[in-house]
Short mmCIF file of C-alpha atoms in Angstrom, two decimals:
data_model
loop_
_atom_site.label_atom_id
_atom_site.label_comp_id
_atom_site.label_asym_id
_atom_site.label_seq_id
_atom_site.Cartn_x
_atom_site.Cartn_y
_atom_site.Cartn_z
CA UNK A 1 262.07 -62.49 150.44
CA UNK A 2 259.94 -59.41 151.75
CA UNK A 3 260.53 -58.34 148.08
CA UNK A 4 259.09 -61.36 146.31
CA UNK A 5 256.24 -61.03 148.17
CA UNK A 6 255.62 -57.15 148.22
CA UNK A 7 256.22 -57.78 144.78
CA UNK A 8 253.13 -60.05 144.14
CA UNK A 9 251.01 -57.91 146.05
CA UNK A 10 252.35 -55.22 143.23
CA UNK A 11 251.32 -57.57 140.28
CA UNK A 12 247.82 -58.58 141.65
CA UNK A 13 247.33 -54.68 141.89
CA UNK A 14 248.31 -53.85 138.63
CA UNK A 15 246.22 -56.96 137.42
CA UNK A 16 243.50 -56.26 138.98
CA UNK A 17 243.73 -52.55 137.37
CA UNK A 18 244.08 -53.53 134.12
CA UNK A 19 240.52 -55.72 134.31
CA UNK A 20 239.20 -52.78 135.82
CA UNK A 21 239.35 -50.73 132.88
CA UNK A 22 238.98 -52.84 130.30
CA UNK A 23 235.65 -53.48 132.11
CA UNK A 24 235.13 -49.66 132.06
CA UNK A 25 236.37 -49.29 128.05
CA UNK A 26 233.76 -52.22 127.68
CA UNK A 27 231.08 -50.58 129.82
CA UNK A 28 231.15 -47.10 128.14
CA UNK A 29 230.63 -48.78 124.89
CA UNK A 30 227.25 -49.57 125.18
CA UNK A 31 225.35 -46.46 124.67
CA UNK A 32 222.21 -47.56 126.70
CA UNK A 33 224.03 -47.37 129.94
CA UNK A 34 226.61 -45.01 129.36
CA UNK A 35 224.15 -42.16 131.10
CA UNK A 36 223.61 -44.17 133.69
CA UNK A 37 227.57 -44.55 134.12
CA UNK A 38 227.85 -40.89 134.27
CA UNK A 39 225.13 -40.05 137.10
CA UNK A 40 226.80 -42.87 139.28
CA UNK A 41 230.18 -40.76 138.45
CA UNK A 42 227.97 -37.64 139.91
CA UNK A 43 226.85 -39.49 142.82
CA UNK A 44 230.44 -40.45 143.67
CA UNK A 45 231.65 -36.90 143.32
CA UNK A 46 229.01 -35.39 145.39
CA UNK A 47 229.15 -38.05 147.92
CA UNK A 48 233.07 -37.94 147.98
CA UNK A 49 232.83 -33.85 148.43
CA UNK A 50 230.79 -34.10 151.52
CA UNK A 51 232.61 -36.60 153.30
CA UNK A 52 235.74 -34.75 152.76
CA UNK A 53 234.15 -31.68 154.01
CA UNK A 54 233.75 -33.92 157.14
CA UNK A 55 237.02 -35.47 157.28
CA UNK A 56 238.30 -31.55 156.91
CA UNK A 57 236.79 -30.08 160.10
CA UNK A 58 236.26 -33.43 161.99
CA UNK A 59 239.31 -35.71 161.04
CA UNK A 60 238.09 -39.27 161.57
CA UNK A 61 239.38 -41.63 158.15
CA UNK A 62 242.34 -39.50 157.04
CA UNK A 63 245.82 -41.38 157.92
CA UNK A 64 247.54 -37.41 157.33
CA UNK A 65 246.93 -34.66 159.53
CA UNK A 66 245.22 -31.80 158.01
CA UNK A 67 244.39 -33.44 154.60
CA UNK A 68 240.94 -34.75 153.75
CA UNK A 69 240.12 -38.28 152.39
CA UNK A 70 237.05 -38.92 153.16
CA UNK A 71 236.09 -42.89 153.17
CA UNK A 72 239.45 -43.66 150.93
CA UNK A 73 241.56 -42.46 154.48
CA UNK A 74 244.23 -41.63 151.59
CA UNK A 75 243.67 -38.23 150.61
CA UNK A 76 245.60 -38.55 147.24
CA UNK A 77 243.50 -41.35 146.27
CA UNK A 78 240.59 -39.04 147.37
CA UNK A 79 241.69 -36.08 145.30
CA UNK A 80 242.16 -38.12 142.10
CA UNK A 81 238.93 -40.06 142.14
CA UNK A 82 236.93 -37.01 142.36
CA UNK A 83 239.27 -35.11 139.76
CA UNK A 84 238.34 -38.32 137.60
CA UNK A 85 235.06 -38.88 137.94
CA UNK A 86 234.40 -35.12 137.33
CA UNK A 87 235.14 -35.20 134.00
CA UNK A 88 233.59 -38.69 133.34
CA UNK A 89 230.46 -37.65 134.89
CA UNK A 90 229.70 -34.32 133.80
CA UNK A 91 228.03 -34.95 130.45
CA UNK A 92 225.36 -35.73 132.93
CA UNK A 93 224.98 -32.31 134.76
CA UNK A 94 222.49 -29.92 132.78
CA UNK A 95 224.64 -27.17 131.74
CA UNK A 96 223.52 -24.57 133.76
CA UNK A 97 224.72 -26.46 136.43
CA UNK A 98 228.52 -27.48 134.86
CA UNK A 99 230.23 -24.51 136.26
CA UNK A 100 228.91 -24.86 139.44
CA UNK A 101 229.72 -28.21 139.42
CA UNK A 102 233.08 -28.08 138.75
CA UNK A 103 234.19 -25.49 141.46
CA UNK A 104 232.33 -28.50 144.07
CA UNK A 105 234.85 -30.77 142.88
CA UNK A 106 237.01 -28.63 143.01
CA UNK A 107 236.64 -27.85 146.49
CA UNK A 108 236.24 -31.58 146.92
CA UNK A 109 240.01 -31.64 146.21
CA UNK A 110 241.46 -28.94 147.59
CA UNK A 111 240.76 -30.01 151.24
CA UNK A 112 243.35 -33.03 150.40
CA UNK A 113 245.93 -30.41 149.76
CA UNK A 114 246.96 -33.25 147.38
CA UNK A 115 249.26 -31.61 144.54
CA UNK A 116 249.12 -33.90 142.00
CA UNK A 117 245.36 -33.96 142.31
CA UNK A 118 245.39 -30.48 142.01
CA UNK A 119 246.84 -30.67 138.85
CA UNK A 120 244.42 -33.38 137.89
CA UNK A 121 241.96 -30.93 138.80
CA UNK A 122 243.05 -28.26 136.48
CA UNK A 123 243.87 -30.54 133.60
CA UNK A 124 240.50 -31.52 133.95
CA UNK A 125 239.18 -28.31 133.88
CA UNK A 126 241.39 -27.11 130.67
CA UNK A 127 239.71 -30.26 128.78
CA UNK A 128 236.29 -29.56 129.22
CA UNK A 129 236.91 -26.03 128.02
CA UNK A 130 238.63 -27.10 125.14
CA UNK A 131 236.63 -29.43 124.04
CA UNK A 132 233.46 -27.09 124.98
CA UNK A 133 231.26 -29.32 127.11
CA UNK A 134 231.58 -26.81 130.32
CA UNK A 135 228.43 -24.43 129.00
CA UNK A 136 225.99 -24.26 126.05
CA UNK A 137 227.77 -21.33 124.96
CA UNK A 138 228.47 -21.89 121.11
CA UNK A 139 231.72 -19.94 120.81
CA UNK A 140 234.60 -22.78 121.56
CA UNK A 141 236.91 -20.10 122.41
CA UNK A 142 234.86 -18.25 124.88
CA UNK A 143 234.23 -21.48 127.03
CA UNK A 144 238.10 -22.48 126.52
CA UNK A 145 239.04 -19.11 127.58
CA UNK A 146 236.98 -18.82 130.62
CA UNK A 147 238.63 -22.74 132.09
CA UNK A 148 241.65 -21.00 131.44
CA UNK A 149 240.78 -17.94 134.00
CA UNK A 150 239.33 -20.69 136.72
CA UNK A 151 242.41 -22.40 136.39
CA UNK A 152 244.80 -19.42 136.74
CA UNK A 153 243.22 -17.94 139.26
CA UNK A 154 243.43 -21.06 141.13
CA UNK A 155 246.74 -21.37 140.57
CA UNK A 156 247.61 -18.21 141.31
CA UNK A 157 245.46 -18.20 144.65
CA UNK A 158 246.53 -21.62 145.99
CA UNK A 159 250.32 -21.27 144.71
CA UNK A 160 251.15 -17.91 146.45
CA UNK A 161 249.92 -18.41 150.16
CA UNK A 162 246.75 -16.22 149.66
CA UNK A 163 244.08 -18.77 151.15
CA UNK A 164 246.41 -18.89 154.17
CA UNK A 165 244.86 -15.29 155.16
CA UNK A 166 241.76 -16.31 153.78
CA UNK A 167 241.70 -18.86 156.21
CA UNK A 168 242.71 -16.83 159.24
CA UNK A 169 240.54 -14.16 158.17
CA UNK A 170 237.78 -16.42 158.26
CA UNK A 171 239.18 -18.27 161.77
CA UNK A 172 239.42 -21.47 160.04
CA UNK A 173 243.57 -20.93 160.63
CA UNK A 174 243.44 -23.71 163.16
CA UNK A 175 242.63 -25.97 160.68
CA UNK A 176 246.12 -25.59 158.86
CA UNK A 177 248.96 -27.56 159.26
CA UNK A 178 252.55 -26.18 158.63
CA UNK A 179 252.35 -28.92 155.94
CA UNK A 180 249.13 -27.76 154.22
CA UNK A 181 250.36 -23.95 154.58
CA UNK A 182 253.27 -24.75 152.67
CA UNK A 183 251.10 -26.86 150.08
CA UNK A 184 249.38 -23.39 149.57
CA UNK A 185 252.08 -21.43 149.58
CA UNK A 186 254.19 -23.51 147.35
CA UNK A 187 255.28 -20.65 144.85
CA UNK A 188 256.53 -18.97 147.76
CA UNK A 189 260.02 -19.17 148.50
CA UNK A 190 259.50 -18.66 152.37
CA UNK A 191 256.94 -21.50 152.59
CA UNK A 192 259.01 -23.32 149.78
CA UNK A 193 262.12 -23.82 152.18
CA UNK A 194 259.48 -25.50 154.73
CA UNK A 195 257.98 -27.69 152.46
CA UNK A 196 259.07 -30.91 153.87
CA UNK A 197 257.31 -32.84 151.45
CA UNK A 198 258.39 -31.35 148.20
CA UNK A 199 262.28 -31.39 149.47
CA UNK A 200 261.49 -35.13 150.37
CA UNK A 201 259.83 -35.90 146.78
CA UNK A 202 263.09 -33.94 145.52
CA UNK A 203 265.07 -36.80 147.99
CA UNK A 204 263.34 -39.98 146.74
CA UNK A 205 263.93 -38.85 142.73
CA UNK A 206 267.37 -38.33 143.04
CA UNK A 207 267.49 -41.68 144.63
CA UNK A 208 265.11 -43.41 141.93
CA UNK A 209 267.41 -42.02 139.40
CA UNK A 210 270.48 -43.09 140.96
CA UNK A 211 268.93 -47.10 141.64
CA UNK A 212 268.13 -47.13 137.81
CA UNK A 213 271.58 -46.40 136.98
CA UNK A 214 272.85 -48.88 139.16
CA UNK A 215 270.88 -51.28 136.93
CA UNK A 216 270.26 -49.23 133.65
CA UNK A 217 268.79 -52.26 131.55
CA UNK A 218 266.64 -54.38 133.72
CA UNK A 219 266.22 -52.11 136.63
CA UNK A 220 266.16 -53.12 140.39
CA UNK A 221 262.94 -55.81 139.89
CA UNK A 222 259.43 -55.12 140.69
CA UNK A 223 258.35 -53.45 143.99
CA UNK A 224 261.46 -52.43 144.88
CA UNK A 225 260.61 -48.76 145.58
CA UNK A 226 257.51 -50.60 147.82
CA UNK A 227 259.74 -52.51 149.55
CA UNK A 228 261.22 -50.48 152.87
CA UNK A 229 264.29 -52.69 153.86
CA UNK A 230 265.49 -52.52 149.76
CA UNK A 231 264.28 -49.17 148.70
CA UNK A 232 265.12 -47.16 152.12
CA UNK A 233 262.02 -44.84 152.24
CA UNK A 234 258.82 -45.32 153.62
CA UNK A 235 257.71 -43.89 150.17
CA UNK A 236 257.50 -44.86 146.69
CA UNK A 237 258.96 -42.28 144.15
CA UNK A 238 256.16 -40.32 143.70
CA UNK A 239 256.52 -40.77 139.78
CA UNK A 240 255.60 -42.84 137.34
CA UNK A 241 258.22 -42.46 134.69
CA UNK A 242 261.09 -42.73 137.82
CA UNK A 243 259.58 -45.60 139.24
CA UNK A 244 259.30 -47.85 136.14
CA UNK A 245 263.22 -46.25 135.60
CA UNK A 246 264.38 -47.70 139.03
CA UNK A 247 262.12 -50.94 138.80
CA UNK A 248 262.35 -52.44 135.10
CA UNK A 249 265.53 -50.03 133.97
CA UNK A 250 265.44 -48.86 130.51
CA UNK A 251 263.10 -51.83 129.59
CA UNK A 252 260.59 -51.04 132.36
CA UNK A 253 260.60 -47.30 131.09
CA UNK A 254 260.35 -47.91 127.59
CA UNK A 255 257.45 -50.61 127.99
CA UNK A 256 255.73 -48.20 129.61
CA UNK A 257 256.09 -45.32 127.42
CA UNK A 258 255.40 -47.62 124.55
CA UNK A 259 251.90 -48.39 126.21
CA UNK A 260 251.39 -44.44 126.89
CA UNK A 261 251.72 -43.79 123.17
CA UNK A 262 250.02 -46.73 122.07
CA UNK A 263 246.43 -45.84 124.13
CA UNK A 264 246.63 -42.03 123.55
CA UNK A 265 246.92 -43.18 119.70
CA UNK A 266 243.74 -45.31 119.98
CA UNK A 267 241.84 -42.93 121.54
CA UNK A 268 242.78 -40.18 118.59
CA UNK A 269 241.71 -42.87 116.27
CA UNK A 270 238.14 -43.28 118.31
#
């Protein structure tokens, strides 16, 4: 069936992901290469930044109007690789530099008006501070304190529709979709109501929710919320936690928390 076979696609994803970072976890563990690791991360966010800047005022590999991705054409994947590889590469940044080398990636993601990278982004951001590696400034608490005002003024300038005058002040209006004005305006009630892609994420959980419960143990298999003819959307739930709910069920969600748990507690151990 169309599932079967989506569904193998699925597994030799996920497969191939899992080799992928244990080659990483492997990789980083030898210390003589481990710099070199982290300039290649540079090189990729640098590299990534500029071609999104591209893809921003000349759209030519996006697949979604308006939103950057540079050479992934999928500006989520865009967003997250650069929110990633900031914080594994930065070790390698002098730290005069670290500040200004944040707000580059972080411009690097905001052109994919991508959300969720967003919040990657500001995660990010809140973990370098904390764990003081954004300056040489001795004083924990300073550093901490000052990712906290990036991030809130970020927050507070890409959640409330402010940019979208910044960008018609500047005549760079034109380059705004009534998608990505929403995206920016998404503490806004007003641009809230036209946010056609948060009431459709709001859509596909309620649905995820209600296919678990049809099958509450074992779920609705694997790939079903990739599969268009099963599933009914052209998109997948958005959600990690509801999509191992609707495709593995109670098993599928507790498997996965179990794993969650179980590699957060090896890294406190490290």
């Amino acid at each position: 069936s169309e599932q079967s076979i989506t569904a193998t696609k699925v597994f030799i994803m996920w497969s191939k992901s899992a080799l992928f970072l244990i080659g990483f976890t492997i990789l980083f563990l030898q210390n003589r290469v481990l710099y070199d690791v982290q300039t290649l991360f540079v090189i990729i966010v640098i590299f990534s930044t500029a071609m999104n800047l591209f893809d921003f005022i000349i759209p030519t590999f996006t697949v979604v109007d308006g939103r950057a991705a540079g050479l992934y054409g999928n500006p989520n994947i865009s967003g997250k690789t650069i929110a990633l590889a900031m914080v594994a590469g930065i070790p390698a940044i002098p730290a005069r530099f670290r500040i200004a080398f944040i707000l580059l990636c972080g411009l690097g993601v905001f052109i994919t008006f991508s959300r969720s990278s967003w919040i990657l982004w500001w995660s990010g951001v809140l973990m370098l501070g904390f764990i003081n590696i954004l300056t040489n400034h001795s004083n924990k608490f300073v550093v901490f304190a000052f990712s906290c005002i990036i991030v809130m003024g970020s927050v507070v300038t890409v959640g409330y529709g402010g940019l979208v005058d910044v960008f018609g002040g500047l005549d760079l209006d034109h380059y705004l979709t009534q998608n990505t004005s929403a995206r920016i305006g998404m503490f806004s009630f007003e641009d809230q109501v036209l946010n056609i892609s948060g009431n459709q994420r709001i859509l596909l959980a309620s649905e995820a929710l209600h296919q678990g419960s049809l099958n509450p143990v074992f779920g609705q298999g694997l790939a079903f919320t990739r599969d268009v003819t099963s599933w009914g959307h052209i998109y997948s739930t958005h959600n990690m936690y509801l999509l191992f709910w609707a495709e593995g069920g109670l098993v599928g969600l507790l498997l996965f928390l179990y794993f969650c748990e179980t590699y957060g507690q090896k890294r406190k151990g490290k």
